[in-house]
PDB file of C-alpha atoms in Angstrom:
ATOM      1  CA  UNK A   1     135.816 147.572  30.980  1.00 40.00           C
ATOM      2  CA  UNK A   2     134.107 148.720  28.459  1.00 55.00           C
ATOM      3  CA  UNK A   3     130.223 149.385  29.246  1.00 63.00           C
ATOM      4  CA  UNK A   4     128.133 146.644  26.725  1.00 64.00           C
ATOM      5  CA  UNK A   5     125.434 149.253  25.985  1.00 72.00           C
ATOM      6  CA  UNK A   6     128.502 151.784  24.873  1.00 83.00           C
ATOM      7  CA  UNK A   7     127.971 151.078  21.480  1.00 90.00           C
ATOM      8  CA  UNK A   8     131.332 151.999  19.263  1.00 91.00           C
ATOM      9  CA  UNK A   9     130.904 153.754  15.589  1.00 93.00           C
ATOM     10  CA  UNK A  10     130.971 150.022  13.949  1.00 94.00           C
ATOM     11  CA  UNK A  11     129.134 148.427  17.033  1.00 95.00           C
ATOM     12  CA  UNK A  12     126.242 150.983  16.110  1.00 94.00           C
ATOM     13  CA  UNK A  13     126.248 150.540  11.950  1.00 96.00           C
ATOM     14  CA  UNK A  14     125.656 146.760  13.168  1.00 96.00           C
ATOM     15  CA  UNK A  15     123.308 146.431  15.441  1.00 96.00           C
ATOM     16  CA  UNK A  16     120.981 149.629  13.118  1.00 96.00           C
ATOM     17  CA  UNK A  17     121.871 147.273  10.250  1.00 96.00           C
ATOM     18  CA  UNK A  18     120.764 144.271  11.506  1.00 96.00           C
ATOM     19  CA  UNK A  19     117.607 145.411  13.552  1.00 96.00           C
ATOM     20  CA  UNK A  20     117.065 146.324  10.039  1.00 95.00           C
ATOM     21  CA  UNK A  21     116.441 143.755   7.982  1.00 90.00           C
ATOM     22  CA  UNK A  22     113.721 141.250   9.326  1.00 83.00           C
ATOM     23  CA  UNK A  23     116.739 138.087   8.659  1.00 91.00           C
ATOM     24  CA  UNK A  24     119.378 136.746  10.150  1.00 95.00           C
ATOM     25  CA  UNK A  25     123.288 138.238   8.428  1.00 95.00           C
ATOM     26  CA  UNK A  26     126.552 136.603   7.601  1.00 94.00           C
ATOM     27  CA  UNK A  27     129.814 137.952   8.183  1.00 92.00           C
ATOM     28  CA  UNK A  28     130.232 139.112   3.878  1.00 91.00           C
ATOM     29  CA  UNK A  29     126.213 140.274   3.993  1.00 93.00           C
ATOM     30  CA  UNK A  30     127.869 142.806   6.628  1.00 94.00           C
ATOM     31  CA  UNK A  31     130.371 143.254   4.910  1.00 93.00           C
ATOM     32  CA  UNK A  32     128.500 143.976   1.466  1.00 92.00           C
ATOM     33  CA  UNK A  33     126.151 146.598   2.941  1.00 93.00           C
ATOM     34  CA  UNK A  34     128.304 148.209   5.666  1.00 93.00           C
ATOM     35  CA  UNK A  35     131.764 148.430   3.424  1.00 89.00           C
ATOM     36  CA  UNK A  36     132.259 151.793   3.248  1.00 91.00           C
ATOM     37  CA  UNK A  37     133.451 151.695   7.194  1.00 90.00           C
ATOM     38  CA  UNK A  38     134.140 148.073   6.755  1.00 87.00           C
ATOM     39  CA  UNK A  39     137.323 148.067   4.225  1.00 87.00           C
ATOM     40  CA  UNK A  40     137.564 144.001   5.125  1.00 87.00           C
ATOM     41  CA  UNK A  41     136.500 141.575   6.421  1.00 89.00           C
ATOM     42  CA  UNK A  42     138.798 141.345   9.720  1.00 92.00           C
ATOM     43  CA  UNK A  43     136.551 144.788  11.591  1.00 92.00           C
ATOM     44  CA  UNK A  44     133.665 143.114  10.689  1.00 94.00           C
ATOM     45  CA  UNK A  45     134.815 140.256  12.929  1.00 94.00           C
ATOM     46  CA  UNK A  46     135.769 141.868  15.442  1.00 95.00           C
ATOM     47  CA  UNK A  47     133.085 144.490  15.600  1.00 95.00           C
ATOM     48  CA  UNK A  48     130.573 140.507  15.331  1.00 96.00           C
ATOM     49  CA  UNK A  49     132.911 139.423  18.035  1.00 95.00           C
ATOM     50  CA  UNK A  50     132.717 142.537  20.261  1.00 94.00           C
ATOM     51  CA  UNK A  51     128.770 142.881  19.604  1.00 95.00           C
ATOM     52  CA  UNK A  52     128.958 138.899  20.867  1.00 95.00           C
ATOM     53  CA  UNK A  53     130.903 138.890  23.741  1.00 93.00           C
ATOM     54  CA  UNK A  54     128.518 141.845  24.523  1.00 91.00           C
ATOM     55  CA  UNK A  55     125.971 139.869  24.261  1.00 92.00           C
ATOM     56  CA  UNK A  56     124.012 141.815  21.337  1.00 94.00           C
ATOM     57  CA  UNK A  57     123.618 139.464  18.494  1.00 96.00           C
ATOM     58  CA  UNK A  58     123.549 135.280  18.224  1.00 96.00           C
ATOM     59  CA  UNK A  59     124.651 133.295  16.096  1.00 96.00           C
ATOM     60  CA  UNK A  60     121.180 132.193  13.817  1.00 94.00           C
ATOM     61  CA  UNK A  61     122.817 128.963  12.143  1.00 92.00           C
ATOM     62  CA  UNK A  62     124.497 129.297   9.005  1.00 90.00           C
ATOM     63  CA  UNK A  63     125.297 129.692   5.214  1.00 91.00           C
ATOM     64  CA  UNK A  64     127.143 127.604   2.594  1.00 90.00           C
ATOM     65  CA  UNK A  65     129.607 129.989   0.463  1.00 81.00           C
ATOM     66  CA  UNK A  66     131.519 128.252  -1.654  1.00 82.00           C
ATOM     67  CA  UNK A  67     133.677 125.856   0.335  1.00 87.00           C
ATOM     68  CA  UNK A  68     133.349 126.810   3.748  1.00 87.00           C
ATOM     69  CA  UNK A  69     130.250 128.040   5.897  1.00 90.00           C
ATOM     70  CA  UNK A  70     129.408 131.664   7.617  1.00 91.00           C
ATOM     71  CA  UNK A  71     127.552 131.628  10.511  1.00 94.00           C
ATOM     72  CA  UNK A  72     124.357 134.020  10.487  1.00 96.00           C
ATOM     73  CA  UNK A  73     123.513 137.227  13.565  1.00 97.00           C
ATOM     74  CA  UNK A  74     120.484 138.285  15.005  1.00 97.00           C
ATOM     75  CA  UNK A  75     120.556 140.753  17.636  1.00 96.00           C
ATOM     76  CA  UNK A  76     119.298 139.586  20.854  1.00 95.00           C
ATOM     77  CA  UNK A  77     117.085 142.973  21.281  1.00 94.00           C
ATOM     78  CA  UNK A  78     115.498 145.300  20.030  1.00 94.00           C
ATOM     79  CA  UNK A  79     116.517 148.431  19.082  1.00 93.00           C
ATOM     80  CA  UNK A  80     113.446 149.977  22.206  1.00 91.00           C
ATOM     81  CA  UNK A  81     115.081 147.424  24.330  1.00 92.00           C
ATOM     82  CA  UNK A  82     118.577 148.441  23.925  1.00 92.00           C
ATOM     83  CA  UNK A  83     117.335 152.327  24.105  1.00 89.00           C
ATOM     84  CA  UNK A  84     115.721 151.405  27.480  1.00 86.00           C
ATOM     85  CA  UNK A  85     118.755 149.216  28.730  1.00 87.00           C
ATOM     86  CA  UNK A  86     120.569 152.480  27.550  1.00 86.00           C
ATOM     87  CA  UNK A  87     118.557 154.684  29.328  1.00 86.00           C
ATOM     88  CA  UNK A  88     118.632 153.171  32.387  1.00 85.00           C
ATOM     89  CA  UNK A  89     122.404 152.648  31.820  1.00 84.00           C
ATOM     90  CA  UNK A  90     122.611 156.722  31.893  1.00 81.00           C
ATOM     91  CA  UNK A  91     120.755 157.010  34.974  1.00 82.00           C
ATOM     92  CA  UNK A  92     117.012 157.354  33.526  1.00 83.00           C
ATOM     93  CA  UNK A  93     114.518 156.000  35.243  1.00 79.00           C
ATOM     94  CA  UNK A  94     111.325 155.344  35.539  1.00 75.00           C
ATOM     95  CA  UNK A  95     110.448 158.636  37.345  1.00 78.00           C
ATOM     96  CA  UNK A  96     111.483 160.120  33.907  1.00 81.00           C
ATOM     97  CA  UNK A  97     109.440 157.676  32.522  1.00 77.00           C
ATOM     98  CA  UNK A  98     106.654 160.437  31.260  1.00 77.00           C
ATOM     99  CA  UNK A  99     109.555 164.012  30.513  1.00 84.00           C
ATOM    100  CA  UNK A 100     111.296 161.091  28.614  1.00 82.00           C
ATOM    101  CA  UNK A 101     108.365 160.051  26.526  1.00 78.00           C
ATOM    102  CA  UNK A 102     107.449 163.815  25.808  1.00 78.00           C
ATOM    103  CA  UNK A 103     110.590 164.915  24.727  1.00 83.00           C
ATOM    104  CA  UNK A 104     110.601 161.803  22.547  1.00 79.00           C
ATOM    105  CA  UNK A 105     107.763 162.545  20.890  1.00 76.00           C
ATOM    106  CA  UNK A 106     108.896 166.607  20.176  1.00 78.00           C
ATOM    107  CA  UNK A 107     111.992 165.646  18.645  1.00 78.00           C
ATOM    108  CA  UNK A 108     110.331 163.170  16.293  1.00 74.00           C
ATOM    109  CA  UNK A 109     107.896 165.396  15.347  1.00 71.00           C
ATOM    110  CA  UNK A 110     107.724 167.375  12.399  1.00 66.00           C
ATOM    111  CA  UNK A 111     104.113 168.276  12.785  1.00 62.00           C
ATOM    112  CA  UNK A 112     103.389 167.918  16.424  1.00 59.00           C
ATOM    113  CA  UNK A 113     100.139 166.943  16.035  1.00 64.00           C
ATOM    114  CA  UNK A 114      99.669 165.212  12.861  1.00 65.00           C
ATOM    115  CA  UNK A 115     100.480 161.670  15.309  1.00 69.00           C
ATOM    116  CA  UNK A 116      99.244 163.042  18.736  1.00 74.00           C
ATOM    117  CA  UNK A 117      95.937 161.040  18.681  1.00 79.00           C
ATOM    118  CA  UNK A 118      97.970 157.939  17.919  1.00 80.00           C
ATOM    119  CA  UNK A 119     100.620 157.826  20.446  1.00 77.00           C
ATOM    120  CA  UNK A 120      97.400 158.697  23.109  1.00 80.00           C
ATOM    121  CA  UNK A 121      96.015 156.092  22.499  1.00 86.00           C
ATOM    122  CA  UNK A 122      99.066 153.891  22.073  1.00 84.00           C
ATOM    123  CA  UNK A 123     100.192 156.068  25.827  1.00 82.00           C
ATOM    124  CA  UNK A 124      96.143 155.107  27.030  1.00 89.00           C
ATOM    125  CA  UNK A 125      96.480 151.392  26.256  1.00 91.00           C
ATOM    126  CA  UNK A 126      99.720 151.211  28.435  1.00 86.00           C
ATOM    127  CA  UNK A 127      98.628 152.810  31.305  1.00 87.00           C
ATOM    128  CA  UNK A 128      95.629 150.179  30.859  1.00 92.00           C
ATOM    129  CA  UNK A 129      98.083 147.351  31.212  1.00 90.00           C
ATOM    130  CA  UNK A 130      99.505 148.437  33.558  1.00 86.00           C
ATOM    131  CA  UNK A 131      96.607 150.123  35.734  1.00 90.00           C
ATOM    132  CA  UNK A 132      95.409 145.499  34.895  1.00 90.00           C
ATOM    133  CA  UNK A 133      98.761 144.919  36.471  1.00 88.00           C
ATOM    134  CA  UNK A 134      98.496 146.617  39.369  1.00 86.00           C
ATOM    135  CA  UNK A 135      95.479 145.074  39.991  1.00 87.00           C
ATOM    136  CA  UNK A 136      96.324 141.177  39.569  1.00 83.00           C
ATOM    137  CA  UNK A 137      99.911 141.179  40.220  1.00 73.00           C
ATOM    138  CA  UNK A 138     101.424 137.196  39.301  1.00 66.00           C
TER     139      UNK A 138
END
């Protein structure tokens, strides 16, 4: 059985498109924007159905195109939530969080010091929230 967090190239491109847009997209929208890897509607529909089956996207209304209606789709989770699930699936647990955060920071920063203060501030907010949560578990 296929793992729902292991995406094909087409599935990944559709998810990237949905994450980048702040609106629901139809299969027609997806075909227009990804025509380089989706040569026809069959590819789009198969990809959409696979993402629906995996629970990664959901329907969010419909829109009329000429005489037919097209379903609109949105992601069920953020890119970051997906990445977290993917990492956990591949054995990265909370014990590795600090090392993963550091590696991610180093991998994505051209100028290592440029955003360091912002990241430290954000990490401090996370630490404070975790400490508060540990003191007052619900």
